GROMACS .gro file of C-alpha atoms in nm:
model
  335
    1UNK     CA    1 -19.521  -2.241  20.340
    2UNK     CA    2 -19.577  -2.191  19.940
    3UNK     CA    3 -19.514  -2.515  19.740
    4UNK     CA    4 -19.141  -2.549  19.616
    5UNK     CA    5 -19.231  -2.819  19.272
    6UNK     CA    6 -19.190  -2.565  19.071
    7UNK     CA    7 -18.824  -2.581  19.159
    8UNK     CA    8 -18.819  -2.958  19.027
    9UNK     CA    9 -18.797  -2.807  18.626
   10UNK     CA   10 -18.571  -2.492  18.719
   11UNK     CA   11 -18.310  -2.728  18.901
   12UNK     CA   12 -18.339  -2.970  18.609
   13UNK     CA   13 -18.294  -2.672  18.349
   14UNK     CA   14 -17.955  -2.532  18.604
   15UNK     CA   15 -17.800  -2.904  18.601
   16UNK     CA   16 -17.852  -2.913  18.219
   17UNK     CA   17 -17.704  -2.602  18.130
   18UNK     CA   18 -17.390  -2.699  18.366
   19UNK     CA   19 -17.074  -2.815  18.117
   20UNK     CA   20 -16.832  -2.935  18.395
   21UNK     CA   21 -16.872  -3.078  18.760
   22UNK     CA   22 -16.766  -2.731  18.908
   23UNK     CA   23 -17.030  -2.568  18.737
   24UNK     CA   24 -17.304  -2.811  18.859
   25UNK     CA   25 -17.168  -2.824  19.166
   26UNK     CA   26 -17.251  -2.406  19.135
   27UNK     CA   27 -17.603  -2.511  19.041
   28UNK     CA   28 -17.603  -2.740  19.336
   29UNK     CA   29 -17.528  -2.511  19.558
   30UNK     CA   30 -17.842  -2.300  19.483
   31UNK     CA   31 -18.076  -2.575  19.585
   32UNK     CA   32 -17.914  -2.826  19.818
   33UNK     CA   33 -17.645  -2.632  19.991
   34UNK     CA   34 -17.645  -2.480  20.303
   35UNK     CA   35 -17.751  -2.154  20.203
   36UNK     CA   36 -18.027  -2.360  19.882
   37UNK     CA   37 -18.398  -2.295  19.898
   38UNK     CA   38 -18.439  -2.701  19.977
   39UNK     CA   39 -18.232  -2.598  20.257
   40UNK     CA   40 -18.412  -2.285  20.355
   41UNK     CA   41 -18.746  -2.480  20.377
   42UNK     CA   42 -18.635  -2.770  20.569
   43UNK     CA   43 -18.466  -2.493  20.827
   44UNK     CA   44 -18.847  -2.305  20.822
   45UNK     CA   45 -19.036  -2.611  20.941
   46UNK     CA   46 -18.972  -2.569  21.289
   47UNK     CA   47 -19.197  -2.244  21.266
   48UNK     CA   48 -19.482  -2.412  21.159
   49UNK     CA   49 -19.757  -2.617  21.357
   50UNK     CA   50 -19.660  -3.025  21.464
   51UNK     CA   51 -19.984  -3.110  21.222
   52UNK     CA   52 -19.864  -2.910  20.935
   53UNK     CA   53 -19.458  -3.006  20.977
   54UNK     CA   54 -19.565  -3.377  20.859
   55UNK     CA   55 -19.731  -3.262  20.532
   56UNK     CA   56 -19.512  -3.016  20.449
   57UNK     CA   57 -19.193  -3.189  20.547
   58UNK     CA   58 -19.278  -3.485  20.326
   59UNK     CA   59 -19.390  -3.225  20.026
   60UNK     CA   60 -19.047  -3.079  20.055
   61UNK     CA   61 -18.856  -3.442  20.057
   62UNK     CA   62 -19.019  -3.542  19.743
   63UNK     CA   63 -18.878  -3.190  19.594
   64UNK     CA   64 -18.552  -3.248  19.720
   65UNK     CA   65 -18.529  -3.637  19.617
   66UNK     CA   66 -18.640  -3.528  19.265
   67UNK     CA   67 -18.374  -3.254  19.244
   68UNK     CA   68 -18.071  -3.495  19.365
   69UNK     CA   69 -18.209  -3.744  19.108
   70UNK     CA   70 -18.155  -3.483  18.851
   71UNK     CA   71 -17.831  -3.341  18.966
   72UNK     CA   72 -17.701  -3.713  19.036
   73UNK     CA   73 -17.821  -3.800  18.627
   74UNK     CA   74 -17.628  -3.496  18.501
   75UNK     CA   75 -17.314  -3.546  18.668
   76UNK     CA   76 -17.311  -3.929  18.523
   77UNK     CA   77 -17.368  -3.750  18.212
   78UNK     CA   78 -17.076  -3.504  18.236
   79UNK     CA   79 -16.870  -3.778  18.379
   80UNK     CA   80 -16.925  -4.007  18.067
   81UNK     CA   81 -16.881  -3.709  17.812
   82UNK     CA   82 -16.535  -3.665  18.005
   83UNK     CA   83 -16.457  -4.035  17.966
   84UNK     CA   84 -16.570  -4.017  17.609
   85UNK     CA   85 -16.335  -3.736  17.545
   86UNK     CA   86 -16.029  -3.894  17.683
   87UNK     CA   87 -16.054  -4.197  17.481
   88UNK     CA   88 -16.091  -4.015  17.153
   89UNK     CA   89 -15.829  -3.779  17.248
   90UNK     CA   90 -15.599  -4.137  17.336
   91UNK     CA   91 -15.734  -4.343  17.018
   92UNK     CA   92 -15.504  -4.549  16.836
   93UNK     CA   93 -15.573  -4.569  16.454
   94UNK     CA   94 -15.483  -4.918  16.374
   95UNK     CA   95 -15.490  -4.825  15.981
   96UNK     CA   96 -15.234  -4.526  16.014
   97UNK     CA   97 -14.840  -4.634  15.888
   98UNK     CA   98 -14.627  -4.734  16.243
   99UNK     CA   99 -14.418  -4.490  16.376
  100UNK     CA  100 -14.041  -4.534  16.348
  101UNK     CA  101 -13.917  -4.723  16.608
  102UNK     CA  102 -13.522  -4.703  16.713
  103UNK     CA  103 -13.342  -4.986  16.647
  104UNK     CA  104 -13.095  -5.123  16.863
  105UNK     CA  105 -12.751  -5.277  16.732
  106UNK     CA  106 -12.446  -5.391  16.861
  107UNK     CA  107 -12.221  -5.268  17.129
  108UNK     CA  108 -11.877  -5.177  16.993
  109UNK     CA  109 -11.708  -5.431  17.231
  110UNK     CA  110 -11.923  -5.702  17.075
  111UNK     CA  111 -11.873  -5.595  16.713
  112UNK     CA  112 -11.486  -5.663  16.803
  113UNK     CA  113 -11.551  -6.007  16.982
  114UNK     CA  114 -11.730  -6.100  16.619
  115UNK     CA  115 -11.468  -5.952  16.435
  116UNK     CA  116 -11.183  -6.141  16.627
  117UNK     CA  117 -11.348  -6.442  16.612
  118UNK     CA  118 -11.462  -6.461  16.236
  119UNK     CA  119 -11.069  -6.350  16.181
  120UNK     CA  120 -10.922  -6.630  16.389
  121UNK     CA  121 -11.168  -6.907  16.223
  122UNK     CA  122 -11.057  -6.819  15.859
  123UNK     CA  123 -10.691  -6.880  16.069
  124UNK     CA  124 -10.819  -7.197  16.167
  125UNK     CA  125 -10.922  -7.174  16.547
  126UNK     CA  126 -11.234  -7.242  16.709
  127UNK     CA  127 -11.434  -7.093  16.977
  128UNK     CA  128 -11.358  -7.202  17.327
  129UNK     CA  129 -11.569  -7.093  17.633
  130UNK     CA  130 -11.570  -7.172  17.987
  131UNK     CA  131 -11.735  -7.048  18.354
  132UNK     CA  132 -11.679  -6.687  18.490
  133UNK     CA  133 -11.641  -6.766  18.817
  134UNK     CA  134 -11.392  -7.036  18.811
  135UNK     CA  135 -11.230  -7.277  19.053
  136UNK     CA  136 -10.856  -7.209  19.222
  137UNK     CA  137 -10.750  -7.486  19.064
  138UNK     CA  138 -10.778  -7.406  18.650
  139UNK     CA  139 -10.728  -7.071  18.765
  140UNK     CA  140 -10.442  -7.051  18.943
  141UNK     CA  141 -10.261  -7.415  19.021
  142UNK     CA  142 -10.339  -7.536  18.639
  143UNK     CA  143 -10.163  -7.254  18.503
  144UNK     CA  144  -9.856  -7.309  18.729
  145UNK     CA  145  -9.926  -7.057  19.007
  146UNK     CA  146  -9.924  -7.229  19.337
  147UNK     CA  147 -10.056  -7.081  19.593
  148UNK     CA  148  -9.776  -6.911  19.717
  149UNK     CA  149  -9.657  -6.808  19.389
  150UNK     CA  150  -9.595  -6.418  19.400
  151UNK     CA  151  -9.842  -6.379  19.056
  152UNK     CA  152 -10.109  -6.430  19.263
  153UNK     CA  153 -10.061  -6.100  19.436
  154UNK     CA  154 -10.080  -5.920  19.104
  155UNK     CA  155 -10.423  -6.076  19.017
  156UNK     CA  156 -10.607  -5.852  19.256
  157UNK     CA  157 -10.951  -6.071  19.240
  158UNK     CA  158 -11.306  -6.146  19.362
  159UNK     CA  159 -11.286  -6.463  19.556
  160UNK     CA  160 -11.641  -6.610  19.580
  161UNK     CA  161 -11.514  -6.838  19.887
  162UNK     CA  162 -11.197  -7.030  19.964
  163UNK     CA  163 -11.186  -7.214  19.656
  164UNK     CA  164 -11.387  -6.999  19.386
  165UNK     CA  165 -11.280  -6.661  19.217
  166UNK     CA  166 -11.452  -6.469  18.907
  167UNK     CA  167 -11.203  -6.575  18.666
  168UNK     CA  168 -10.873  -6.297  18.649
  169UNK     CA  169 -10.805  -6.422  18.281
  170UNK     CA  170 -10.927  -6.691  18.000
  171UNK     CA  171 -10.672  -6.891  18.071
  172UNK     CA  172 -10.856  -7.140  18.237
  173UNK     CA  173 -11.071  -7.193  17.952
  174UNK     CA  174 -10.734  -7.354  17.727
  175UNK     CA  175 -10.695  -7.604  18.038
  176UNK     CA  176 -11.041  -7.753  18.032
  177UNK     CA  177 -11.038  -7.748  17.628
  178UNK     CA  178 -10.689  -7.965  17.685
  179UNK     CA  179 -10.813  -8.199  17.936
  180UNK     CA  180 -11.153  -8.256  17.777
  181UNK     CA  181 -10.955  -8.296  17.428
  182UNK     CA  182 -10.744  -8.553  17.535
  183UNK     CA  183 -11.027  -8.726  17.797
  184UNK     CA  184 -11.205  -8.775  17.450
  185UNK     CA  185 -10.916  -8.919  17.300
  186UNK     CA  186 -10.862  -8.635  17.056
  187UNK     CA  187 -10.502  -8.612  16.983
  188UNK     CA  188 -10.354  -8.254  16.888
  189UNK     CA  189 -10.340  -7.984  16.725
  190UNK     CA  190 -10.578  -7.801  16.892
  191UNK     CA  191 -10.604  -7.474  16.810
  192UNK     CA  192 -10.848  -7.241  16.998
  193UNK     CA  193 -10.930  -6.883  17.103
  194UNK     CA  194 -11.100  -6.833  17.379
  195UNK     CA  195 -11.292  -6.497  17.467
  196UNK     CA  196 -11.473  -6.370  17.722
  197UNK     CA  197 -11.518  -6.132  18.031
  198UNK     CA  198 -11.254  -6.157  18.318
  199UNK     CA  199 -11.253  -5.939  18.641
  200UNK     CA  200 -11.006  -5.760  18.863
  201UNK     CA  201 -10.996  -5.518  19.126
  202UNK     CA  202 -10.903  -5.190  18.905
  203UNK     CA  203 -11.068  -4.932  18.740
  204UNK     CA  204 -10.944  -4.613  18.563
  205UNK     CA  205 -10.947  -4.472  18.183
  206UNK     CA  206 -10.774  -4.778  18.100
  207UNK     CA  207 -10.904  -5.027  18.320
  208UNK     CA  208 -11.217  -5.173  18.413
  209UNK     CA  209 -11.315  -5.441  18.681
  210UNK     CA  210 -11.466  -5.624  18.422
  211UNK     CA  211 -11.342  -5.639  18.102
  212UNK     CA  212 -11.284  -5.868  17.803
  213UNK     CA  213 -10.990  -6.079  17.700
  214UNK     CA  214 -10.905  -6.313  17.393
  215UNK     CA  215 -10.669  -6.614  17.463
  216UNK     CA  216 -10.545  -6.818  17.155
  217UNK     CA  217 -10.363  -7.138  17.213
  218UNK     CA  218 -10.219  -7.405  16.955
  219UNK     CA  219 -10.046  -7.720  17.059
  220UNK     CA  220  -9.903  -7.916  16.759
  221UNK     CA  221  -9.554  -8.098  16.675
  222UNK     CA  222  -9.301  -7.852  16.584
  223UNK     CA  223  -9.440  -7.521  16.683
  224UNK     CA  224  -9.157  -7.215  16.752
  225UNK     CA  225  -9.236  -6.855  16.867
  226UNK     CA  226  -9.224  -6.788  16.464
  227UNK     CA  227  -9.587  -6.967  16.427
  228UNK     CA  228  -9.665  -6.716  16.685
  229UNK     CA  229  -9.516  -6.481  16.505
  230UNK     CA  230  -9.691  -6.493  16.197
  231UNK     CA  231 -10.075  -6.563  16.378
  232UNK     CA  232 -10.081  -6.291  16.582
  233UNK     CA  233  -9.938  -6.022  16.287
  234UNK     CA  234 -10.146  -6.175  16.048
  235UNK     CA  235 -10.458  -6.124  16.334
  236UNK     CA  236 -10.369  -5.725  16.358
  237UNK     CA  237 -10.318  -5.658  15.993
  238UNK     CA  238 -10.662  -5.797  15.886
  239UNK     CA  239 -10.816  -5.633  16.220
  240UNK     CA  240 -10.684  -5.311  16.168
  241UNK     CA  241 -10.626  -5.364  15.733
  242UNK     CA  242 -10.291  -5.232  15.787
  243UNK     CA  243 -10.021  -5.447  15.576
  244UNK     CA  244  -9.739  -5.251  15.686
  245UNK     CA  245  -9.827  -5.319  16.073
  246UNK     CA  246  -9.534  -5.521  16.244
  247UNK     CA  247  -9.508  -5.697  16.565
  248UNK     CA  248  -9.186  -5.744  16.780
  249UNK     CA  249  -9.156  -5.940  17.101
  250UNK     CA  250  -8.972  -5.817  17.405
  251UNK     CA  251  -8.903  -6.047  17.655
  252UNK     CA  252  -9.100  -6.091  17.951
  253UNK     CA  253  -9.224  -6.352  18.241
  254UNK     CA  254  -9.552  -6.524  18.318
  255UNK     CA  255  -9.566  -6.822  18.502
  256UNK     CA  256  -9.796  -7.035  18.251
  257UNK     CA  257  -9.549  -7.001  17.937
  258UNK     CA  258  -9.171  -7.016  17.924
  259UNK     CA  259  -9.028  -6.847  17.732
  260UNK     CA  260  -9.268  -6.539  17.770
  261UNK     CA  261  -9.310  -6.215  17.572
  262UNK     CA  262  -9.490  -5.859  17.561
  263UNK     CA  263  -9.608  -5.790  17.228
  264UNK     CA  264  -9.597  -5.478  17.048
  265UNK     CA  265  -9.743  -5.368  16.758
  266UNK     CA  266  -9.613  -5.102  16.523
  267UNK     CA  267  -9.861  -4.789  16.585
  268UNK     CA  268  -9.839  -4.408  16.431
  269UNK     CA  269  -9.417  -4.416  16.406
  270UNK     CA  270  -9.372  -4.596  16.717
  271UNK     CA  271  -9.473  -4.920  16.873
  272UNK     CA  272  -9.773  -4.996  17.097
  273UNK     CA  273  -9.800  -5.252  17.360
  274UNK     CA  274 -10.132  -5.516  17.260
  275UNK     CA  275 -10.073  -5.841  17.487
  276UNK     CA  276  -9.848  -6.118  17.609
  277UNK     CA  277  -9.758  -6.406  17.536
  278UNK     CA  278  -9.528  -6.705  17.492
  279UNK     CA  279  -9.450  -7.075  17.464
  280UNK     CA  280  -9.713  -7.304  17.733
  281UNK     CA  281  -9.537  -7.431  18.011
  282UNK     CA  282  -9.478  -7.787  18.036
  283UNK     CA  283  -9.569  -7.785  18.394
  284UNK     CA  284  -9.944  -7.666  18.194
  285UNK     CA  285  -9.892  -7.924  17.975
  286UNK     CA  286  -9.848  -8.204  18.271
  287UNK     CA  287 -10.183  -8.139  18.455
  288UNK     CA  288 -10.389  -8.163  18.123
  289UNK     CA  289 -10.163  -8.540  18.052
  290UNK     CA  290 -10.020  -8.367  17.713
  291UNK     CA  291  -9.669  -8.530  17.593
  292UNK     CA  292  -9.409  -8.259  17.652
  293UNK     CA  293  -9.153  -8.461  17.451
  294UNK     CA  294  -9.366  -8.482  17.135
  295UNK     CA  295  -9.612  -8.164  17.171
  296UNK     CA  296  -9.517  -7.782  17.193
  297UNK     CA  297  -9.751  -7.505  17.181
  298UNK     CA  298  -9.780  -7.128  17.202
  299UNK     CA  299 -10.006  -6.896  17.398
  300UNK     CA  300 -10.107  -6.512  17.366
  301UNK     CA  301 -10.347  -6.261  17.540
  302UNK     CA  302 -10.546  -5.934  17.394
  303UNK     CA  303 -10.715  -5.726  17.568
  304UNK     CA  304 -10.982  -5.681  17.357
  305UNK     CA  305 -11.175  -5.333  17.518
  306UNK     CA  306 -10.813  -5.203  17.443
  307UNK     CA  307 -10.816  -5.312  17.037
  308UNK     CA  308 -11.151  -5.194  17.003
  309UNK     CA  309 -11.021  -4.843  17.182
  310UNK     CA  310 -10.738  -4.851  16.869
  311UNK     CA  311 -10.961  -4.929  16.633
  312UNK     CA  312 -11.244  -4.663  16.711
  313UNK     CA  313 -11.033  -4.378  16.812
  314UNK     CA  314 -11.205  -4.388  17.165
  315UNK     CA  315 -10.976  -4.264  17.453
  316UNK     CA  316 -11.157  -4.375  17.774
  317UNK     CA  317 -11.255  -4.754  17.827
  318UNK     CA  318 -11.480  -4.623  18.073
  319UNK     CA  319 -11.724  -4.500  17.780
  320UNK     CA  320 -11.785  -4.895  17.676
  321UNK     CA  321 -11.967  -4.912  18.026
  322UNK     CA  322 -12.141  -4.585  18.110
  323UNK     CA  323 -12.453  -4.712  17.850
  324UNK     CA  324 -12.460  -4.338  17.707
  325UNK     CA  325 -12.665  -4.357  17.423
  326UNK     CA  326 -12.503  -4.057  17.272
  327UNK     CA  327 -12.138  -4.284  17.217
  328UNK     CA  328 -12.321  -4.587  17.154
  329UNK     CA  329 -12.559  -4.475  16.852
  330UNK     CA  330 -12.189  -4.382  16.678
  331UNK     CA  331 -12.160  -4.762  16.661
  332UNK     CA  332 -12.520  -4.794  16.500
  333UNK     CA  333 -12.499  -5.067  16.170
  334UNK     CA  334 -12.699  -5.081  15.879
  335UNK     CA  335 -12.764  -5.404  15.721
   0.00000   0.00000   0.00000
């Protein structure tokens, strides 16, 4: 059998010339695969003579182990050219100008929650809040719906148990400002807003099971339905800079005010329906210990998805909660 070192430099020249693992794995294949001259020889030992198998066999291992060190060196090689080449192709250079990133802004829901409530302070109310999922008791029974009351059936809600609902309105929220007011000795007026989400079992292009609703409330001496009056048309014209938008009052019931009203609002030649609202119940005014002889107060509700609809020309409240990005960049600020 002739001796094979001389394949040592040829399979060293093969791997070498090979640019990818496929093409060593070519090269390979001419010396170590099935069909390779190390292969061939190893096959042709059985014809030879027991004595001459142990020389020969041994002078064709050291070929072989010298050829897979060699085609094991290159393929690190390739390998860590590869590597190389991926990390320049994914360098970051640190000295180059950032790229422009988007920048996020305000949904148009919130930009009207700010807007109402910078309006209301320069009226003189503060900012109330109060839990989302709220007891039966300052939802309902504070507000003078028993449980049997027939209100209750139009508040289709999310009860959390027996005694806990995710608040229907913020309603609530003017009972606990009341009873904390007066539990720290602070006499009224007290005049608060009080925004916020509130749920309900209804959705449409005009409804939502979650949506958001501002309350106002102010309990003073002397207060009529024409303080109300003049607060919530005041309110609109600054919200919507109309001074020729009106209000009128229709009459109406709900069972924590008395008397009780539907606003309207004056609205492209006819007049558009924006809240309720009314004079607080004494019954309201018993559970929170308020003197019903010497304090009045007034109450009103907007829905506030519904004035930023009017304001924005948008015709589906459903669009405030689909997170399109194509509707919300429209409400994109600069500052």
């Amino acid at each position: 059998m002739s001796d094979l070192s001389h394949l040592i430099p040829e399979a060293q020249t093969a791997f070498a010339q090979a640019e990818s693992i496929n093409a060593l794995e070519t090269a390979k294949a001419q010396y170590l695969g099935k069909t390779g001259q190390i292969t061939a020889a190893l096959k042709g030992l059985g014809k030879i003579s027991k004595e001459e198998r142990r020389e020969v066999g041994a002078a064709i291992n050291v070929v072989k182990q010298a050829i897979e060190q060699a085609l094991n060196a290159r393929r690190e090689e390739i390998q860590a050219e590869i590597q190389a080449k991926k990390l320049a192709e994914e360098a970051i250079d640190v000295t180059l100008p950032a790229r422009q990133q988007s920048q996020g802004s305000l949904h148009p829901v919130s930009l009207t929650l700010q807007r109402l409530e910078q309006l209301f302070h320069s009226l003189g109310f503060d900012v109330a809040t109060g839990p989302e999922i709220e007891s039966d008791f300052y939802n309902f029974t504070a507000l003078n719906i028993p449980e049997d009351h027939p209100a209750r059936a139009m508040h289709d809600t999310f009860y959390i148990d027996d005694a806990h609902v995710l608040r229907t309105h913020t309603s609530p929220v003017q009972v606990r400002y009341m009873e904390a007011a007066l539990k720290a000795n602070k006499q009224p007026p007290l005049k608060i807003i009080a925004p916020g989400r509130v749920y309900r079992v209804d959705s449409d292009a005009t409804h939502s099971p979650m949506f958001h609703q501002v309350e106002g409330l102010w309990v003073d001496e002397n207060i009529s339905f024409a303080n109300l009056k003049g607060v919530v048309q005041d309110f609109l014209q600054q919200f919507f800079e109309r001074d020729d938008l009106t209000v009128r009052f229709r009459p109406s019931f709900f069972p924590f005010t008395e008397p009780s009203a539907e606003m309207d609002m004056s609205w492209n030649g006819g007049w558009l329906e924006i809240g309720g609202c009314g004079m607080v119940h004494p019954e309201v005014f018993r559970h929170v210990d308020i003197d019903t002889e010497q304090y009045r107060g007034f109450a009103f509700g907007l829905g506030v998805e519904r004035l930023t609809m009017l304001r924005y020309g948008v015709n589906d409240l459903r669009h405030f909660f689909n997170n399109d990005l194509r509707f919300l960049n429209q409400f994109k600020t600069t500052k």
